[in-house]
CSV table of C-alpha atoms in Angstrom, one decimal:
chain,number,residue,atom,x,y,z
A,281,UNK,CA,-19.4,-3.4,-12.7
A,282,UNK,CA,-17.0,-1.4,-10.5
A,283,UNK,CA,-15.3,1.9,-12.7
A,284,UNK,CA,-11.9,1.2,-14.3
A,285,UNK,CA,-9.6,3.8,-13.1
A,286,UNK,CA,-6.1,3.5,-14.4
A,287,UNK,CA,-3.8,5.3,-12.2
A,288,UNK,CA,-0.5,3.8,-13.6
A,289,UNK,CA,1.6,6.5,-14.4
A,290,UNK,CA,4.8,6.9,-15.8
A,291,UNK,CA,7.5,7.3,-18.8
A,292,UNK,CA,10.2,5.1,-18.3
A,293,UNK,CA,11.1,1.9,-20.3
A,294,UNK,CA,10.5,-0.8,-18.0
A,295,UNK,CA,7.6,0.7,-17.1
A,296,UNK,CA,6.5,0.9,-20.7
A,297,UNK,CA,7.7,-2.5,-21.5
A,298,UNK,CA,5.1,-3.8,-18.9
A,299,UNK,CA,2.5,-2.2,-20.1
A,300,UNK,CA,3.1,-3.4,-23.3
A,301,UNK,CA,3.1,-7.0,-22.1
A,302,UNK,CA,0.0,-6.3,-19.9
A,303,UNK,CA,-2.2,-5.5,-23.1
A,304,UNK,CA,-0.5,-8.2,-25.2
A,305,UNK,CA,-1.7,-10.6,-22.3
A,306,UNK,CA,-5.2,-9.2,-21.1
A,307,UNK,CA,-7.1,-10.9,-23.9
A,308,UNK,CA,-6.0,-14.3,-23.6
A,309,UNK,CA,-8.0,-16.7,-21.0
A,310,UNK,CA,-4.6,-17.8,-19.1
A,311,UNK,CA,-3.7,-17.3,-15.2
A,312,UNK,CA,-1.2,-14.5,-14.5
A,313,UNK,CA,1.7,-14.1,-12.5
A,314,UNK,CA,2.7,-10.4,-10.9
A,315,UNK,CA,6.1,-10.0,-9.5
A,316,UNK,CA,7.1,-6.9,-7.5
A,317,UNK,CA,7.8,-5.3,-4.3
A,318,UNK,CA,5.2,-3.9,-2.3
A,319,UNK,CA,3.9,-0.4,-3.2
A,320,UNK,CA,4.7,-1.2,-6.9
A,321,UNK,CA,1.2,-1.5,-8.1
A,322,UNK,CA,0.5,-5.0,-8.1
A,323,UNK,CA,-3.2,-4.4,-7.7
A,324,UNK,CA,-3.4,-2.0,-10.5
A,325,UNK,CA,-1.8,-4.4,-13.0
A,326,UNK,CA,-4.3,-7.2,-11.9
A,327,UNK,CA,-7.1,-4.5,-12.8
A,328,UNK,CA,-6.0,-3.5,-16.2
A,329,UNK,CA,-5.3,-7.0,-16.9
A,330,UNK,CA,-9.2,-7.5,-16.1
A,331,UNK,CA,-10.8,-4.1,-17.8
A,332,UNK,CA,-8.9,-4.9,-20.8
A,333,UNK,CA,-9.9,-8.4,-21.2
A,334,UNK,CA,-13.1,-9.8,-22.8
A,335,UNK,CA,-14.3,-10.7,-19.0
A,336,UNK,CA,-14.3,-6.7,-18.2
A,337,UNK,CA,-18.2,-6.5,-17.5
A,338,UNK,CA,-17.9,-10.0,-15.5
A,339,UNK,CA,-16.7,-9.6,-11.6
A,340,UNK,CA,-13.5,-8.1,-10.5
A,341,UNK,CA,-12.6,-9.9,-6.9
A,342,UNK,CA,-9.7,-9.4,-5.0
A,343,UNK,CA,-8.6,-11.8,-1.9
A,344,UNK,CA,-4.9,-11.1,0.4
A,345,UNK,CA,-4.0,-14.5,1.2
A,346,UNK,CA,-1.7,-12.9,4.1
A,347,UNK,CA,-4.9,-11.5,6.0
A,348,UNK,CA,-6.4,-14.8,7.2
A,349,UNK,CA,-5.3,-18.2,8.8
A,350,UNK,CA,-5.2,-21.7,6.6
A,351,UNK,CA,-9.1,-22.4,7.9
A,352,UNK,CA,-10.1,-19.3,7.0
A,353,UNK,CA,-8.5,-18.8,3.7
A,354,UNK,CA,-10.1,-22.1,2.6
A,355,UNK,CA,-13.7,-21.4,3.5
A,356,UNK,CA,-13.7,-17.1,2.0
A,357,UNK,CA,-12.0,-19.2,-1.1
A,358,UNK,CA,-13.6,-22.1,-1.7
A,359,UNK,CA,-16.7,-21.4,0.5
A,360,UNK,CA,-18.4,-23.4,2.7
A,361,UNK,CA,-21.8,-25.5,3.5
A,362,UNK,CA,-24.3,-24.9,6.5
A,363,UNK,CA,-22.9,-26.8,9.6
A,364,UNK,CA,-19.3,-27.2,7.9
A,365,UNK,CA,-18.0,-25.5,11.3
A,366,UNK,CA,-18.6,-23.9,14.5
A,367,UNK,CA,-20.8,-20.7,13.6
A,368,UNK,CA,-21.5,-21.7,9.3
A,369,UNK,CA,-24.9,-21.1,10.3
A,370,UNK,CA,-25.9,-21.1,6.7
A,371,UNK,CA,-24.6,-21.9,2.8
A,372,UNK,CA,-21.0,-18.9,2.2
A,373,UNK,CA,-20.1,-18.4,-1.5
A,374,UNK,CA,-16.6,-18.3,-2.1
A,375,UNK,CA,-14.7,-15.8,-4.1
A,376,UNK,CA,-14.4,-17.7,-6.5
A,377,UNK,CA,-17.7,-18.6,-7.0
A,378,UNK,CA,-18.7,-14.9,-6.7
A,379,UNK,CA,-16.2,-14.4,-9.4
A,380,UNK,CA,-18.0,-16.4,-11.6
A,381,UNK,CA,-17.2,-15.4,-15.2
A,382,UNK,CA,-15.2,-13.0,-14.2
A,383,UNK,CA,-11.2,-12.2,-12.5
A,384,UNK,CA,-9.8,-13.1,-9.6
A,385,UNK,CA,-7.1,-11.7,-8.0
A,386,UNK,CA,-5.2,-13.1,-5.2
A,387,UNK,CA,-2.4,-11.0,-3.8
A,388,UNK,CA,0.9,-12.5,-1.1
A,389,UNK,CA,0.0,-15.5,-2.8
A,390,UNK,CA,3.3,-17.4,-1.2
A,391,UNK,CA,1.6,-16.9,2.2
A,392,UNK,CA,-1.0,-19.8,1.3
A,393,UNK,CA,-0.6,-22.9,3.0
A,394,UNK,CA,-0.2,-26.2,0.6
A,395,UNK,CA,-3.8,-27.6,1.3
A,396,UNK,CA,-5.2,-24.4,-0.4
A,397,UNK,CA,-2.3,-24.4,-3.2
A,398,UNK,CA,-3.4,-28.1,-4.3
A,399,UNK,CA,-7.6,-26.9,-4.4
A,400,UNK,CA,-6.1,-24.0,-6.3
A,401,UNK,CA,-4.2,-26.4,-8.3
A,402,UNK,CA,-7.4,-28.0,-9.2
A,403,UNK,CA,-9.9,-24.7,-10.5
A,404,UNK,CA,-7.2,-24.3,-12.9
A,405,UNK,CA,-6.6,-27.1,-14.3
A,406,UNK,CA,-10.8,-28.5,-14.4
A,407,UNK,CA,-12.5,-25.3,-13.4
A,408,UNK,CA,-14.0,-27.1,-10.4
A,409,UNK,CA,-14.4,-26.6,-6.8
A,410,UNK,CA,-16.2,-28.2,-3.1
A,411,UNK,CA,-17.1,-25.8,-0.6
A,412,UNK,CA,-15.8,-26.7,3.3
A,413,UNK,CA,-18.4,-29.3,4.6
A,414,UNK,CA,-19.3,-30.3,0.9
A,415,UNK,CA,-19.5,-33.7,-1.6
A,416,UNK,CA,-20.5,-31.9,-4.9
A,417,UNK,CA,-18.2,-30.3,-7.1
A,418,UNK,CA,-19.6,-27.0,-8.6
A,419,UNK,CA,-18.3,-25.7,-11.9
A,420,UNK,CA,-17.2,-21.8,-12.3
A,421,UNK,CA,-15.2,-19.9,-15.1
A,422,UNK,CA,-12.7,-18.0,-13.2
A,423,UNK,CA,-9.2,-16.3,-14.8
A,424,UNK,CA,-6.9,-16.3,-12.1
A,425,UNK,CA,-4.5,-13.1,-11.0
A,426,UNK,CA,-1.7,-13.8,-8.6
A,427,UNK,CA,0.7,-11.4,-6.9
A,428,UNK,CA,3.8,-11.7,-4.4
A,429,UNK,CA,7.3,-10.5,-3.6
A,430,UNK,CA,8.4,-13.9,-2.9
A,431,UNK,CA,10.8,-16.3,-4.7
A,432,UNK,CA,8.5,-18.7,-6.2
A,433,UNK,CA,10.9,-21.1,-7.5
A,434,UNK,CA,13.1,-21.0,-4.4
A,435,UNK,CA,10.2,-21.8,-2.4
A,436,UNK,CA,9.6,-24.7,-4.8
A,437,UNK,CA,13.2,-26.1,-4.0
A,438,UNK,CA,12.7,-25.4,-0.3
A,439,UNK,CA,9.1,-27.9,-0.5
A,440,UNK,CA,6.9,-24.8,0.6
A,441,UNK,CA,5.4,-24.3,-3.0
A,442,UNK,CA,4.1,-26.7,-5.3
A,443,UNK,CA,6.3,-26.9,-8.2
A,444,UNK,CA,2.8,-27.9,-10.5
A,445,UNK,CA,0.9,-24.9,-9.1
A,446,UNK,CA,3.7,-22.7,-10.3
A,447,UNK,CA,3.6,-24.3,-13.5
A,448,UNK,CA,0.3,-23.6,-13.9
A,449,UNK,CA,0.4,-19.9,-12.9
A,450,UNK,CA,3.7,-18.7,-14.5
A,451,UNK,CA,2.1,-18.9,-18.3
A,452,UNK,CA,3.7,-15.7,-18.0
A,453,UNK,CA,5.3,-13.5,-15.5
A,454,UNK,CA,4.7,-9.4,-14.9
A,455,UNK,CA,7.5,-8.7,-13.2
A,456,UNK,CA,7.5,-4.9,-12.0
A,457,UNK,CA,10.0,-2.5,-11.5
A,458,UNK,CA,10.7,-0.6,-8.3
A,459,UNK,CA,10.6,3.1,-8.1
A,460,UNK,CA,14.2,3.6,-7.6
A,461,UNK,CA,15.0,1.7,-11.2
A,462,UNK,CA,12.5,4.7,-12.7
A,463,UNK,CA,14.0,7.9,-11.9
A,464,UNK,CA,12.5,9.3,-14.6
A,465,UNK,CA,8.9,8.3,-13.3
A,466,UNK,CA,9.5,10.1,-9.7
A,467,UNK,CA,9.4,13.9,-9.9
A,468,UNK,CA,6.0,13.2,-12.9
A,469,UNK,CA,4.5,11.2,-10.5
A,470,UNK,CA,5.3,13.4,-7.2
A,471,UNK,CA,3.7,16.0,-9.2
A,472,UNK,CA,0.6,14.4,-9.7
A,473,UNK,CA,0.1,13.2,-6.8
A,474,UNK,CA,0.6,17.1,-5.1
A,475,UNK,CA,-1.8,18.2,-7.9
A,476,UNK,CA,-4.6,16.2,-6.6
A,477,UNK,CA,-3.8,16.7,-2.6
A,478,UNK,CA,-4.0,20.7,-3.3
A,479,UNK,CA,-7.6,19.9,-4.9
A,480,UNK,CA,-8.3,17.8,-1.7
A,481,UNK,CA,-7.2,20.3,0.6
A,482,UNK,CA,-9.0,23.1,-1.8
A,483,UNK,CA,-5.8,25.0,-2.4
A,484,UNK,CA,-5.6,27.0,-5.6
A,485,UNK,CA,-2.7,25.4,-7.2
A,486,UNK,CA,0.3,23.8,-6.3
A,487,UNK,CA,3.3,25.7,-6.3
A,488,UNK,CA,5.9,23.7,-7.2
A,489,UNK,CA,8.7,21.8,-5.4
A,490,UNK,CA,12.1,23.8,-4.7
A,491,UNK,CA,15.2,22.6,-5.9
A,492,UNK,CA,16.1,21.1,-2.5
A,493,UNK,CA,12.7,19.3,-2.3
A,494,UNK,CA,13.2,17.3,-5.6
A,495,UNK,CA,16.6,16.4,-4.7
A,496,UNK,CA,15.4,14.7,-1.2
A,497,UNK,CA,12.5,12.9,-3.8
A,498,UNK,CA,15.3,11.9,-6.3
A,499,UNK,CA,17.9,10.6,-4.0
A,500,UNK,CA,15.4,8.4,-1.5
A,501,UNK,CA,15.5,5.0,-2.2
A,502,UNK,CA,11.4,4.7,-2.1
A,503,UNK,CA,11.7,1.2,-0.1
A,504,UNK,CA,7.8,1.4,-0.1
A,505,UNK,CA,8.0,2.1,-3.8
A,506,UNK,CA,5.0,4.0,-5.5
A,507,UNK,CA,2.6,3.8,-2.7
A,508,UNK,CA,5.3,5.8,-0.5
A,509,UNK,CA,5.6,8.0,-3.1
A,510,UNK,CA,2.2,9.4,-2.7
A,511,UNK,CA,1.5,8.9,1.1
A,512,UNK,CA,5.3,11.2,1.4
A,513,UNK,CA,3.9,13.8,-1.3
A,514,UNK,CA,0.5,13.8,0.0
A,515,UNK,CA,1.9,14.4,3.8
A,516,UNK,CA,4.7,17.0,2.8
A,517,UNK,CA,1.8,19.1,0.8
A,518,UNK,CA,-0.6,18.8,3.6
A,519,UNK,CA,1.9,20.6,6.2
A,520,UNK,CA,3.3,22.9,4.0
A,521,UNK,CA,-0.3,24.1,3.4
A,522,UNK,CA,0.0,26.9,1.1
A,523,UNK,CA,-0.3,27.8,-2.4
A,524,UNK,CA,2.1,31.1,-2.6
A,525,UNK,CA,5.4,29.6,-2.1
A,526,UNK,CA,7.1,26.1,-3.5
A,527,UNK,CA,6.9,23.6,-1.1
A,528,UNK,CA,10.8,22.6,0.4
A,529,UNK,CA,10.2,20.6,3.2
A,530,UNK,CA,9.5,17.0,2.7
A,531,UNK,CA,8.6,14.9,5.3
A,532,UNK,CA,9.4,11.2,4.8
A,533,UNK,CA,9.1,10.4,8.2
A,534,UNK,CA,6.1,11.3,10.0
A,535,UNK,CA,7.4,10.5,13.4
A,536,UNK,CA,10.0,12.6,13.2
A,537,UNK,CA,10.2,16.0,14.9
A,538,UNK,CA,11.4,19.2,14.8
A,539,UNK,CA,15.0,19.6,16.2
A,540,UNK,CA,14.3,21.1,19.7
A,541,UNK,CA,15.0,24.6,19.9
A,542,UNK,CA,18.0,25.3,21.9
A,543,UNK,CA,17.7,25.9,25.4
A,544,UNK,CA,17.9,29.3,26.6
A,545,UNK,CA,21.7,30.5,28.0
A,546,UNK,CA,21.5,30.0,31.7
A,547,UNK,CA,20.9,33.4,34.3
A,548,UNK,CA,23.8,35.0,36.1
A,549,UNK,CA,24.1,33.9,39.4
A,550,UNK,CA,23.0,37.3,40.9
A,551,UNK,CA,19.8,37.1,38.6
A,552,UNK,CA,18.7,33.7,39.4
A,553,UNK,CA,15.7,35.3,41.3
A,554,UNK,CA,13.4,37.0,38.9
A,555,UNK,CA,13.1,40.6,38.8
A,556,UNK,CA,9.9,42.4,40.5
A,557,UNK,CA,8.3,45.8,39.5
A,558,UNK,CA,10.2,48.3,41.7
A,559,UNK,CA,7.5,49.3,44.1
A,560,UNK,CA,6.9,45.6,44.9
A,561,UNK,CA,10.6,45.1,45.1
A,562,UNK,CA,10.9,47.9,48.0
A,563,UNK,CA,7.4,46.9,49.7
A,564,UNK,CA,9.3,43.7,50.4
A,565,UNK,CA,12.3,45.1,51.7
A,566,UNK,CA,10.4,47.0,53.7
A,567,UNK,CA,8.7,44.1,55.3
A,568,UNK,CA,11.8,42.2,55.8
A,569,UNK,CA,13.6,45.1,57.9
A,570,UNK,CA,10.3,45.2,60.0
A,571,UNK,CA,10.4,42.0,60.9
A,572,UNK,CA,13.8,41.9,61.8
A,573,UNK,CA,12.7,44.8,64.4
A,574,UNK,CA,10.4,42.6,65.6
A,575,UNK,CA,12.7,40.0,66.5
């Protein structure tokens, strides 16, 4: 059994509100639908929705259906037999048979293709399964986790999603929050997350953020929500390097560069050649007029 650590912070209502739901709905058997935009913690709701349930010692899996082609997706899902394609050179378990008695959790679940949504359709509904290149159903107890950004229902009318899966799924929804709807949760969360970078980077303490600093955190939209949050944070403490002053400069885009210092104010015309020591200076004049007596 992997260690449950909960890293969902934060004080503000909505956020509250979810996590009230979450517990009301981690003991009962029923699929789960998470809602949010990336970076909002879609992952971490799927694991507290696991560790609190009665299936916390059983398997925690996790699968991004975004990562792999329809082919693909069906075989690391459903597994698949010896000789079921080109290179199954032997028997593949599945997730969800490795999930057996246990969670799975199944993130950019809009991504799937409709072959895979109607085998999905079917664990739910008999808790049964046949691996690629196989005739015999095999049984497993799975509760199923699902996560996207996507418009479910839209897709639905648009003939992309099955209208059954989704009423299978949405026994209830999670919907989450972005970060810019829980101002209250930025500035505790940025300082947490520069707490544990100074203890990374072995610093004695963190200084603090200057009052410019928490105004750039407080007035960015966080488009990558919670997970920006801390890559930002992290990045701004890691160049500012140093525990004696409060750390003002915070660098949301790591591309970007320091203006260019300006360049320096161009040479008088009679200075364009650069000067020489003195004695130099007159040991080459004195060349010059010599070999002008030469010629």
């Amino acid at each position: 059994m992997a260690e449950f650590k909960d890293n969902l912070l934060g004080e503000a209502n909505r956020f509250l509100e979810v996590l009230e739901q979450v517990s009301r709905l981690a003991p009962l058997d029923k699929p789960v639908l998470i809602i949010g935009e990336r970076g909002t913690g879609k992952e971490l709701i799927a694991n507290r929705l696991h560790y609190l349930s009665s299936r916390w010692q059983g398997p925690l899996i996790s699968l991004n259906c975004a990562a792999l082609n329809e082919n693909l997706l069906d075989s690391e899902l459903f597994g698949h037999e010896a000789g079921a394609f080109t290179g199954a050179q032997k028997r593949h378990p599945g997730r969800f048979e490795r999930a057996d008695g246990g969670t799975l959790f199944l993130d950019e679940l809009a991504t799937a293709p409709m072959l895979v949504q109607e085998k999905l359709l079917r664990v739910i509904e008999y808790g049964e399964l046949e691996r690629v290149g196989g005739s015999q159903p095999l049984q497993v107890n799975v509760r199923l986790v699902c996560a996207t950004n996507a418009d479910l229902p839209a897709m639905v009318k648009e003939g992309t999603f099955r209208a059954d899966l989704l009423d299978r799924l949405a026994f209830d929804v999670v919907q989450l929050p972005p970060l810019r709807e829980r101002q209250s949760d930025i500035m505790l969360m940025a300082e947490h997350f520069a707490i544990q970078m100074c203890r990374e980077l072995r610093l004695p303490l963190f200084p603090g953020f200057t009052d410019r600093a928490k105004e750039t955190l407080l007035h960015y939209a966080w488009p990558g929500n919670v997970r920006e949050l801390k890559n930002v944070v992290e990045r701004s403490v890691y160049r500012h390097g140093s525990s004696e002053h409060p750390l003002d400069e915070i660098v949301i885009d790591p591309f970007q560069r320091h203006p260019a210092e300006p360049p320096a104010p161009a040479l008088p015309a009679a200075s364009v050649t650069p000067d020489l020591p003195l004695k130099l200076r007159e040991f080459q004049l004195q060349q010059e007029k010599a070999l002008l007596q030469r010629s």
